[in-house]
PDB file of C-alpha atoms in Angstrom:
ATOM      1  CA  UNK A  22      18.093  12.096   9.245  1.00  0.00           C
ATOM      2  CA  UNK A  23      14.474  12.988   7.995  1.00  0.00           C
ATOM      3  CA  UNK A  24      12.071  10.304   7.318  1.00  0.00           C
ATOM      4  CA  UNK A  25       9.508  11.024   4.688  1.00  0.00           C
ATOM      5  CA  UNK A  26       6.292   9.251   3.548  1.00  0.00           C
ATOM      6  CA  UNK A  27       6.237   9.514  -0.606  1.00  0.00           C
ATOM      7  CA  UNK A  28       3.013   8.589  -2.235  1.00  0.00           C
ATOM      8  CA  UNK A  29       2.216   8.041  -5.485  1.00  0.00           C
ATOM      9  CA  UNK A  30      -0.659   6.411  -7.656  1.00  0.00           C
ATOM     10  CA  UNK A  31      -0.481   3.439  -9.578  1.00  0.00           C
ATOM     11  CA  UNK A  32      -2.999   3.523 -12.471  1.00  0.00           C
ATOM     12  CA  UNK A  33      -2.610  -0.240 -13.818  1.00  0.00           C
ATOM     13  CA  UNK A  34      -1.647  -3.539 -12.663  1.00  0.00           C
ATOM     14  CA  UNK A  35       1.542  -3.382 -15.193  1.00  0.00           C
ATOM     15  CA  UNK A  36       2.555   0.122 -14.408  1.00  0.00           C
ATOM     16  CA  UNK A  37       6.366   0.515 -13.688  1.00  0.00           C
ATOM     17  CA  UNK A  38       7.132   2.920 -10.597  1.00  0.00           C
ATOM     18  CA  UNK A  39       9.944   4.494 -12.367  1.00  0.00           C
ATOM     19  CA  UNK A  40      12.574   4.242 -10.046  1.00  0.00           C
ATOM     20  CA  UNK A  41      15.827   2.288 -10.189  1.00  0.00           C
ATOM     21  CA  UNK A  42      17.325   0.953  -6.727  1.00  0.00           C
ATOM     22  CA  UNK A  43      20.411  -1.146  -5.410  1.00  0.00           C
ATOM     23  CA  UNK A  44      21.601  -3.147  -2.387  1.00  0.00           C
ATOM     24  CA  UNK A  45      24.378  -1.715  -1.037  1.00  0.00           C
ATOM     25  CA  UNK A  46      27.136  -4.376  -0.594  1.00  0.00           C
ATOM     26  CA  UNK A  47      27.400  -6.386   2.546  1.00  0.00           C
ATOM     27  CA  UNK A  48      24.149  -4.825   4.029  1.00  0.00           C
ATOM     28  CA  UNK A  49      20.724  -4.793   3.813  1.00  0.00           C
ATOM     29  CA  UNK A  50      20.494  -1.353   3.387  1.00  0.00           C
ATOM     30  CA  UNK A  51      18.291  -0.246  -0.017  1.00  0.00           C
ATOM     31  CA  UNK A  52      18.946   2.842  -1.715  1.00  0.00           C
ATOM     32  CA  UNK A  53      17.194   4.584  -4.592  1.00  0.00           C
ATOM     33  CA  UNK A  54      19.977   5.364  -7.359  1.00  0.00           C
ATOM     34  CA  UNK A  55      17.638   7.165  -9.652  1.00  0.00           C
ATOM     35  CA  UNK A  56      13.951   8.486 -10.404  1.00  0.00           C
ATOM     36  CA  UNK A  57      12.593   8.716 -13.784  1.00  0.00           C
ATOM     37  CA  UNK A  58      11.613  12.140 -14.734  1.00  0.00           C
ATOM     38  CA  UNK A  59       8.575  10.750 -16.883  1.00  0.00           C
ATOM     39  CA  UNK A  60       7.799   7.968 -13.878  1.00  0.00           C
ATOM     40  CA  UNK A  61       5.261   8.101 -11.556  1.00  0.00           C
ATOM     41  CA  UNK A  62       7.288   9.523  -8.455  1.00  0.00           C
ATOM     42  CA  UNK A  63       8.668  12.104 -11.031  1.00  0.00           C
ATOM     43  CA  UNK A  64       7.929  15.651  -9.203  1.00  0.00           C
ATOM     44  CA  UNK A  65       7.543  13.714  -5.554  1.00  0.00           C
ATOM     45  CA  UNK A  66      10.184  13.677  -2.698  1.00  0.00           C
ATOM     46  CA  UNK A  67      11.680  10.376  -3.634  1.00  0.00           C
ATOM     47  CA  UNK A  68      15.198  11.043  -4.423  1.00  0.00           C
ATOM     48  CA  UNK A  69      18.400   9.600  -5.551  1.00  0.00           C
ATOM     49  CA  UNK A  70      20.379   8.888  -2.213  1.00  0.00           C
ATOM     50  CA  UNK A  71      17.511   8.165  -0.122  1.00  0.00           C
ATOM     51  CA  UNK A  72      17.337   4.766   1.523  1.00  0.00           C
ATOM     52  CA  UNK A  73      14.226   2.822   1.505  1.00  0.00           C
ATOM     53  CA  UNK A  74      12.887   1.884   4.910  1.00  0.00           C
ATOM     54  CA  UNK A  75       9.073   0.516   3.530  1.00  0.00           C
ATOM     55  CA  UNK A  76       6.917   0.444   0.391  1.00  0.00           C
ATOM     56  CA  UNK A  77       3.024  -0.021   1.259  1.00  0.00           C
ATOM     57  CA  UNK A  78       4.490  -1.468   4.866  1.00  0.00           C
ATOM     58  CA  UNK A  79       6.848  -3.927   3.742  1.00  0.00           C
ATOM     59  CA  UNK A  80      10.683  -3.650   4.193  1.00  0.00           C
ATOM     60  CA  UNK A  81      12.853  -4.431   1.683  1.00  0.00           C
ATOM     61  CA  UNK A  82      15.526  -5.804   3.550  1.00  0.00           C
ATOM     62  CA  UNK A  83      13.266  -8.340   5.120  1.00  0.00           C
ATOM     63  CA  UNK A  84      12.440  -9.674   1.330  1.00  0.00           C
ATOM     64  CA  UNK A  85      14.569 -12.647  -0.233  1.00  0.00           C
ATOM     65  CA  UNK A  86      17.422 -11.356  -2.157  1.00  0.00           C
ATOM     66  CA  UNK A  87      16.423 -11.237  -5.644  1.00  0.00           C
ATOM     67  CA  UNK A  88      12.600 -11.131  -4.874  1.00  0.00           C
ATOM     68  CA  UNK A  89      12.483  -7.609  -4.410  1.00  0.00           C
ATOM     69  CA  UNK A  90      11.856  -6.905  -8.689  1.00  0.00           C
ATOM     70  CA  UNK A  91       8.676  -9.360  -8.085  1.00  0.00           C
ATOM     71  CA  UNK A  92       7.194  -7.673  -5.145  1.00  0.00           C
ATOM     72  CA  UNK A  93       7.388  -4.319  -6.972  1.00  0.00           C
ATOM     73  CA  UNK A  94       5.658  -5.800  -9.970  1.00  0.00           C
ATOM     74  CA  UNK A  95       2.912  -7.686  -8.004  1.00  0.00           C
ATOM     75  CA  UNK A  96       1.998  -3.965  -5.949  1.00  0.00           C
ATOM     76  CA  UNK A  97      -1.254  -3.546  -6.792  1.00  0.00           C
ATOM     77  CA  UNK A  98      -3.046  -0.419  -8.608  1.00  0.00           C
ATOM     78  CA  UNK A  99      -3.719   2.609  -6.641  1.00  0.00           C
ATOM     79  CA  UNK A 100      -1.346   4.407  -3.839  1.00  0.00           C
ATOM     80  CA  UNK A 101       2.061   3.103  -3.412  1.00  0.00           C
ATOM     81  CA  UNK A 102       3.628   4.769  -0.415  1.00  0.00           C
ATOM     82  CA  UNK A 103       7.472   4.602   0.042  1.00  0.00           C
ATOM     83  CA  UNK A 104       8.985   5.459   3.762  1.00  0.00           C
ATOM     84  CA  UNK A 105      12.463   7.074   3.090  1.00  0.00           C
ATOM     85  CA  UNK A 106      15.473   8.030   4.827  1.00  0.00           C
ATOM     86  CA  UNK A 107      17.060  11.023   3.865  1.00  0.00           C
ATOM     87  CA  UNK A 108      19.840  13.188   5.162  1.00  0.00           C
ATOM     88  CA  UNK A 109      19.119  16.850   6.108  1.00  0.00           C
ATOM     89  CA  UNK A 110      21.691  19.605   7.459  1.00  0.00           C
ATOM     90  CA  UNK A 111      22.406  19.629  11.217  1.00  0.00           C
ATOM     91  CA  UNK A 112      19.906  21.022  13.406  1.00  0.00           C
ATOM     92  CA  UNK A 113      17.434  21.574  10.515  1.00  0.00           C
ATOM     93  CA  UNK A 114      14.941  19.574  12.873  1.00  0.00           C
ATOM     94  CA  UNK A 115      14.742  17.648  16.387  1.00  0.00           C
ATOM     95  CA  UNK A 116      15.050  13.876  16.007  1.00  0.00           C
ATOM     96  CA  UNK A 117      13.142  11.457  18.979  1.00  0.00           C
ATOM     97  CA  UNK A 118      14.745   8.546  19.212  1.00  0.00           C
ATOM     98  CA  UNK A 119      12.526   5.351  19.906  1.00  0.00           C
ATOM     99  CA  UNK A 120      13.701   1.620  20.305  1.00  0.00           C
ATOM    100  CA  UNK A 121      11.117  -1.567  19.900  1.00  0.00           C
ATOM    101  CA  UNK A 122      11.409  -3.837  22.482  1.00  0.00           C
ATOM    102  CA  UNK A 123      11.371  -7.729  21.261  1.00  0.00           C
ATOM    103  CA  UNK A 124      10.583 -10.342  23.577  1.00  0.00           C
ATOM    104  CA  UNK A 125      12.724 -13.247  25.110  1.00  0.00           C
ATOM    105  CA  UNK A 126      12.548 -15.444  21.881  1.00  0.00           C
ATOM    106  CA  UNK A 127      13.732 -12.210  19.941  1.00  0.00           C
ATOM    107  CA  UNK A 128      11.045 -12.508  17.285  1.00  0.00           C
ATOM    108  CA  UNK A 129       8.414 -10.679  18.230  1.00  0.00           C
ATOM    109  CA  UNK A 130       7.968  -6.700  19.446  1.00  0.00           C
ATOM    110  CA  UNK A 131       5.769  -6.184  22.587  1.00  0.00           C
ATOM    111  CA  UNK A 132       6.611  -2.688  23.376  1.00  0.00           C
ATOM    112  CA  UNK A 133       8.112   0.610  22.450  1.00  0.00           C
ATOM    113  CA  UNK A 134      10.183   3.233  24.301  1.00  0.00           C
ATOM    114  CA  UNK A 135      11.683   6.259  24.199  1.00  0.00           C
ATOM    115  CA  UNK A 136      15.232   6.991  24.330  1.00  0.00           C
ATOM    116  CA  UNK A 137      15.322  10.900  24.289  1.00  0.00           C
ATOM    117  CA  UNK A 138      14.742  11.627  28.098  1.00  0.00           C
ATOM    118  CA  UNK A 139      12.517  14.195  29.370  1.00  0.00           C
ATOM    119  CA  UNK A 140      15.280  16.599  30.628  1.00  0.00           C
ATOM    120  CA  UNK A 141      17.288  16.270  27.216  1.00  0.00           C
ATOM    121  CA  UNK A 142      15.053  19.646  25.637  1.00  0.00           C
ATOM    122  CA  UNK A 143      17.152  19.811  22.528  1.00  0.00           C
ATOM    123  CA  UNK A 144      19.530  22.329  21.555  1.00  0.00           C
ATOM    124  CA  UNK A 145      17.484  23.948  18.919  1.00  0.00           C
ATOM    125  CA  UNK A 146      14.925  24.426  21.068  1.00  0.00           C
ATOM    126  CA  UNK A 147      16.870  25.995  23.771  1.00  0.00           C
ATOM    127  CA  UNK A 148      18.450  28.659  21.189  1.00  0.00           C
ATOM    128  CA  UNK A 149      14.679  29.427  20.251  1.00  0.00           C
ATOM    129  CA  UNK A 150      14.179  30.495  23.769  1.00  0.00           C
ATOM    130  CA  UNK A 151      11.332  27.959  23.500  1.00  0.00           C
ATOM    131  CA  UNK A 152      10.098  27.643  27.088  1.00  0.00           C
ATOM    132  CA  UNK A 153      10.377  24.160  29.270  1.00  0.00           C
ATOM    133  CA  UNK A 154       6.510  23.901  29.741  1.00  0.00           C
ATOM    134  CA  UNK A 155       6.343  23.927  26.010  1.00  0.00           C
ATOM    135  CA  UNK A 156       9.080  21.295  25.745  1.00  0.00           C
ATOM    136  CA  UNK A 157       7.165  18.948  28.319  1.00  0.00           C
ATOM    137  CA  UNK A 158       4.189  19.216  26.466  1.00  0.00           C
ATOM    138  CA  UNK A 159       5.848  18.481  23.092  1.00  0.00           C
ATOM    139  CA  UNK A 160       7.632  15.272  24.807  1.00  0.00           C
ATOM    140  CA  UNK A 161       4.562  14.438  26.376  1.00  0.00           C
ATOM    141  CA  UNK A 162       2.453  14.400  22.717  1.00  0.00           C
ATOM    142  CA  UNK A 163       5.177  12.176  21.461  1.00  0.00           C
ATOM    143  CA  UNK A 164       5.442   9.624  24.176  1.00  0.00           C
ATOM    144  CA  UNK A 165       1.731   9.268  24.682  1.00  0.00           C
ATOM    145  CA  UNK A 166      -0.046   9.785  21.334  1.00  0.00           C
ATOM    146  CA  UNK A 167       2.704   9.192  18.525  1.00  0.00           C
ATOM    147  CA  UNK A 168       4.437   6.323  20.502  1.00  0.00           C
ATOM    148  CA  UNK A 169       1.604   3.979  20.869  1.00  0.00           C
ATOM    149  CA  UNK A 170       0.694   4.616  16.964  1.00  0.00           C
ATOM    150  CA  UNK A 171       4.299   3.650  16.290  1.00  0.00           C
ATOM    151  CA  UNK A 172       3.780   0.552  18.009  1.00  0.00           C
ATOM    152  CA  UNK A 173       0.781  -0.549  16.083  1.00  0.00           C
ATOM    153  CA  UNK A 174       2.725   0.394  13.168  1.00  0.00           C
ATOM    154  CA  UNK A 175       5.569  -2.037  13.809  1.00  0.00           C
ATOM    155  CA  UNK A 176       3.090  -4.951  14.900  1.00  0.00           C
ATOM    156  CA  UNK A 177       1.049  -4.019  11.354  1.00  0.00           C
ATOM    157  CA  UNK A 178       4.572  -4.441   9.645  1.00  0.00           C
ATOM    158  CA  UNK A 179       5.134  -7.699  11.246  1.00  0.00           C
ATOM    159  CA  UNK A 180       1.471  -9.225  10.199  1.00  0.00           C
ATOM    160  CA  UNK A 181       2.383  -7.845   6.660  1.00  0.00           C
ATOM    161  CA  UNK A 182       5.612  -9.091   6.125  1.00  0.00           C
ATOM    162  CA  UNK A 183       4.460 -12.797   7.556  1.00  0.00           C
ATOM    163  CA  UNK A 184       1.571 -12.694   5.047  1.00  0.00           C
ATOM    164  CA  UNK A 185       3.450 -11.369   2.044  1.00  0.00           C
ATOM    165  CA  UNK A 186       6.171 -13.809   2.463  1.00  0.00           C
ATOM    166  CA  UNK A 187       3.218 -16.903   2.477  1.00  0.00           C
ATOM    167  CA  UNK A 188       1.520 -14.847  -0.606  1.00  0.00           C
ATOM    168  CA  UNK A 189       4.807 -15.263  -2.508  1.00  0.00           C
ATOM    169  CA  UNK A 190       5.750 -18.716  -2.079  1.00  0.00           C
ATOM    170  CA  UNK A 191       2.073 -19.343  -3.074  1.00  0.00           C
ATOM    171  CA  UNK A 192       2.526 -17.110  -5.977  1.00  0.00           C
ATOM    172  CA  UNK A 193       5.706 -18.879  -7.398  1.00  0.00           C
ATOM    173  CA  UNK A 194       4.108 -22.526  -7.017  1.00  0.00           C
ATOM    174  CA  UNK A 195       0.960 -21.183  -8.594  1.00  0.00           C
ATOM    175  CA  UNK A 196      -1.144 -21.904  -5.741  1.00  0.00           C
ATOM    176  CA  UNK A 197      -2.361 -18.352  -5.649  1.00  0.00           C
ATOM    177  CA  UNK A 198      -5.251 -17.710  -3.058  1.00  0.00           C
ATOM    178  CA  UNK A 199      -7.272 -14.464  -4.138  1.00  0.00           C
ATOM    179  CA  UNK A 200      -8.610 -13.892  -0.434  1.00  0.00           C
ATOM    180  CA  UNK A 201      -5.324 -14.222   0.750  1.00  0.00           C
ATOM    181  CA  UNK A 202      -3.945 -11.703  -1.716  1.00  0.00           C
ATOM    182  CA  UNK A 203      -6.847  -9.371  -1.088  1.00  0.00           C
ATOM    183  CA  UNK A 204      -6.278  -9.466   2.577  1.00  0.00           C
ATOM    184  CA  UNK A 205      -2.359  -9.129   1.807  1.00  0.00           C
ATOM    185  CA  UNK A 206      -2.833  -5.721  -0.101  1.00  0.00           C
ATOM    186  CA  UNK A 207      -5.544  -4.265   2.445  1.00  0.00           C
ATOM    187  CA  UNK A 208      -2.712  -4.983   5.309  1.00  0.00           C
ATOM    188  CA  UNK A 209      -0.515  -3.265   3.156  1.00  0.00           C
ATOM    189  CA  UNK A 210      -2.536  -0.024   2.583  1.00  0.00           C
ATOM    190  CA  UNK A 211      -3.433   0.024   6.705  1.00  0.00           C
ATOM    191  CA  UNK A 212       0.385  -0.532   7.606  1.00  0.00           C
ATOM    192  CA  UNK A 213       1.425   2.463   4.776  1.00  0.00           C
ATOM    193  CA  UNK A 214      -1.789   4.753   6.299  1.00  0.00           C
ATOM    194  CA  UNK A 215      -0.153   4.163   9.933  1.00  0.00           C
ATOM    195  CA  UNK A 216       3.124   4.857   8.341  1.00  0.00           C
ATOM    196  CA  UNK A 217       1.963   7.900   7.215  1.00  0.00           C
ATOM    197  CA  UNK A 218       0.139   8.767  10.607  1.00  0.00           C
ATOM    198  CA  UNK A 219       3.463   8.246  12.262  1.00  0.00           C
ATOM    199  CA  UNK A 220       5.440  10.405   9.638  1.00  0.00           C
ATOM    200  CA  UNK A 221       2.759  13.322  10.050  1.00  0.00           C
TER     201      UNK A 221
END
């Protein structure tokens, strides 16, 4: 699998994103089913068959059923960033697994850990005759530099999801709060930037 960040600019509040999606039956997985050739994401890496991981930092799996359309319609003008998962050919890259560690209540994340061991040098690197010291450098950079950013991304996503749920409830009851709306959208932008940093 390959994780991609795909960004397009929404010029107006009423602009449509130009893609279709569906939820896989009996799961929380959201799949892109079509990308309009004249839509905002035309010519980008957003493709049919990709799984949507997040949109501007919000995981669609965490939204209440039936609210996805409303969430998309409320996205503000500016950059809209999708984090998507695509299938890639075997040995087309190296995947480093990391796990988010919940606290005892299971509702909060207090850390992340690498699942790939430092002695587990990937076969693709061995086949390419990459020296072990290079692999140790790669592993250390991921563990010490990428993992902390990943943790920040997870925590930011938690905050954004909580604030977005509150905002959507207020929106449905016609009790909107301009300050909250601005804060939620700013958190979405910040979370999107973190997702991009992790992907890069």
